[in-house]
């Protein structure tokens, strides 16, 4: 089974880059695909959404590491 995570970054209101959304997807043994989309910014788009599990932020931080290759710098939100 293959798992994928795609993280979208944004710079709301000309602030530093932040993770906006992450989409997890997988294909099961039967070939069917499933996905889960998590909005990471709060409704005002001025900070992280409350209640996001730490493991999701770990995935986002891994994606941000490779995003640094294109000039995006990122820090995981403080709990």
PDB file of C-alpha atoms in Angstrom:
ATOM      1  CA  UNK A   1       0.000   0.000   0.000  1.00  0.00           C
ATOM      2  CA  UNK A   2       1.389   3.417  -0.953  1.00  0.00           C
ATOM      3  CA  UNK A   3       0.760   6.502   1.171  1.00  0.00           C
ATOM      4  CA  UNK A   4       1.204  10.085   0.011  1.00  0.00           C
ATOM      5  CA  UNK A   5       1.029  13.472   1.716  1.00  0.00           C
ATOM      6  CA  UNK A   6       0.777  16.669  -0.293  1.00  0.00           C
ATOM      7  CA  UNK A   7       1.221  19.903   1.654  1.00  0.00           C
ATOM      8  CA  UNK A   8       0.097  23.271   0.296  1.00  0.00           C
ATOM      9  CA  UNK A   9       1.900  26.346   1.593  1.00  0.00           C
ATOM     10  CA  UNK A  10       0.639  29.933   1.568  1.00  0.00           C
ATOM     11  CA  UNK A  11       1.838  33.342   2.606  1.00  0.00           C
ATOM     12  CA  UNK A  12      -1.343  34.913   3.991  1.00  0.00           C
ATOM     13  CA  UNK A  13      -1.303  38.693   4.229  1.00  0.00           C
ATOM     14  CA  UNK A  14       2.361  38.766   3.190  1.00  0.00           C
ATOM     15  CA  UNK A  15       3.378  36.864   6.332  1.00  0.00           C
ATOM     16  CA  UNK A  16       6.051  34.130   6.313  1.00  0.00           C
ATOM     17  CA  UNK A  17       5.179  30.909   4.508  1.00  0.00           C
ATOM     18  CA  UNK A  18       2.957  28.570   6.444  1.00  0.00           C
ATOM     19  CA  UNK A  19       1.308  25.244   5.767  1.00  0.00           C
ATOM     20  CA  UNK A  20      -2.250  25.819   4.619  1.00  0.00           C
ATOM     21  CA  UNK A  21      -3.523  22.317   3.911  1.00  0.00           C
ATOM     22  CA  UNK A  22      -2.342  18.726   3.794  1.00  0.00           C
ATOM     23  CA  UNK A  23      -3.905  15.962   1.741  1.00  0.00           C
ATOM     24  CA  UNK A  24      -3.202  12.362   2.673  1.00  0.00           C
ATOM     25  CA  UNK A  25      -3.976   9.717   0.079  1.00  0.00           C
ATOM     26  CA  UNK A  26      -3.474   5.989  -0.284  1.00  0.00           C
ATOM     27  CA  UNK A  27      -4.353   3.091  -2.539  1.00  0.00           C
ATOM     28  CA  UNK A  28      -5.557  -0.031  -0.805  1.00  0.00           C
ATOM     29  CA  UNK A  29      -4.842  -3.617  -1.810  1.00  0.00           C
ATOM     30  CA  UNK A  30      -8.011  -3.607  -3.888  1.00  0.00           C
ATOM     31  CA  UNK A  31      -6.772  -0.584  -5.854  1.00  0.00           C
ATOM     32  CA  UNK A  32      -9.373   1.766  -4.382  1.00  0.00           C
ATOM     33  CA  UNK A  33      -8.069   5.175  -3.391  1.00  0.00           C
ATOM     34  CA  UNK A  34      -8.938   7.062  -0.242  1.00  0.00           C
ATOM     35  CA  UNK A  35      -7.964  10.541   0.872  1.00  0.00           C
ATOM     36  CA  UNK A  36      -8.199  12.887   3.818  1.00  0.00           C
ATOM     37  CA  UNK A  37      -7.776  16.663   3.567  1.00  0.00           C
ATOM     38  CA  UNK A  38      -6.869  18.650   6.682  1.00  0.00           C
ATOM     39  CA  UNK A  39      -7.104  22.458   6.713  1.00  0.00           C
ATOM     40  CA  UNK A  40      -4.222  23.672   8.843  1.00  0.00           C
ATOM     41  CA  UNK A  41      -5.035  27.382   9.105  1.00  0.00           C
ATOM     42  CA  UNK A  42      -7.778  28.708  11.338  1.00  0.00           C
ATOM     43  CA  UNK A  43     -10.817  30.382   9.773  1.00  0.00           C
ATOM     44  CA  UNK A  44      -9.196  33.830   9.976  1.00  0.00           C
ATOM     45  CA  UNK A  45      -6.077  32.483   8.196  1.00  0.00           C
ATOM     46  CA  UNK A  46      -3.859  34.113  10.799  1.00  0.00           C
ATOM     47  CA  UNK A  47      -2.597  31.062  12.639  1.00  0.00           C
ATOM     48  CA  UNK A  48      -2.766  27.304  12.997  1.00  0.00           C
ATOM     49  CA  UNK A  49      -6.100  25.565  13.494  1.00  0.00           C
ATOM     50  CA  UNK A  50      -6.560  24.325  17.064  1.00  0.00           C
ATOM     51  CA  UNK A  51      -6.693  20.592  17.714  1.00  0.00           C
ATOM     52  CA  UNK A  52      -4.459  19.387  14.867  1.00  0.00           C
ATOM     53  CA  UNK A  53      -2.624  16.249  16.112  1.00  0.00           C
ATOM     54  CA  UNK A  54       1.149  16.560  16.532  1.00  0.00           C
ATOM     55  CA  UNK A  55       1.772  13.727  14.053  1.00  0.00           C
ATOM     56  CA  UNK A  56       0.202  15.792  11.255  1.00  0.00           C
ATOM     57  CA  UNK A  57       2.551  18.686  12.062  1.00  0.00           C
ATOM     58  CA  UNK A  58       5.465  16.213  11.889  1.00  0.00           C
ATOM     59  CA  UNK A  59       4.443  15.258   8.338  1.00  0.00           C
ATOM     60  CA  UNK A  60       4.124  18.932   7.428  1.00  0.00           C
ATOM     61  CA  UNK A  61       7.582  19.650   8.851  1.00  0.00           C
ATOM     62  CA  UNK A  62       9.052  16.868   6.701  1.00  0.00           C
ATOM     63  CA  UNK A  63       7.425  18.371   3.613  1.00  0.00           C
ATOM     64  CA  UNK A  64       8.663  21.815   4.568  1.00  0.00           C
ATOM     65  CA  UNK A  65      12.221  20.508   4.710  1.00  0.00           C
ATOM     66  CA  UNK A  66      12.085  19.752   1.002  1.00  0.00           C
ATOM     67  CA  UNK A  67      10.162  22.986   0.325  1.00  0.00           C
ATOM     68  CA  UNK A  68      13.226  24.845   1.585  1.00  0.00           C
ATOM     69  CA  UNK A  69      14.829  23.906  -1.725  1.00  0.00           C
ATOM     70  CA  UNK A  70      12.478  26.394  -3.407  1.00  0.00           C
ATOM     71  CA  UNK A  71      12.931  29.151  -0.829  1.00  0.00           C
ATOM     72  CA  UNK A  72      10.138  28.328   1.617  1.00  0.00           C
ATOM     73  CA  UNK A  73      11.169  28.408   5.252  1.00  0.00           C
ATOM     74  CA  UNK A  74       8.827  27.007   7.837  1.00  0.00           C
ATOM     75  CA  UNK A  75       8.541  26.473  11.580  1.00  0.00           C
ATOM     76  CA  UNK A  76       6.084  24.052  13.180  1.00  0.00           C
ATOM     77  CA  UNK A  77       3.580  25.994  15.326  1.00  0.00           C
ATOM     78  CA  UNK A  78       4.264  25.989  19.059  1.00  0.00           C
ATOM     79  CA  UNK A  79       1.771  23.938  21.084  1.00  0.00           C
TER      80      UNK A  79
END
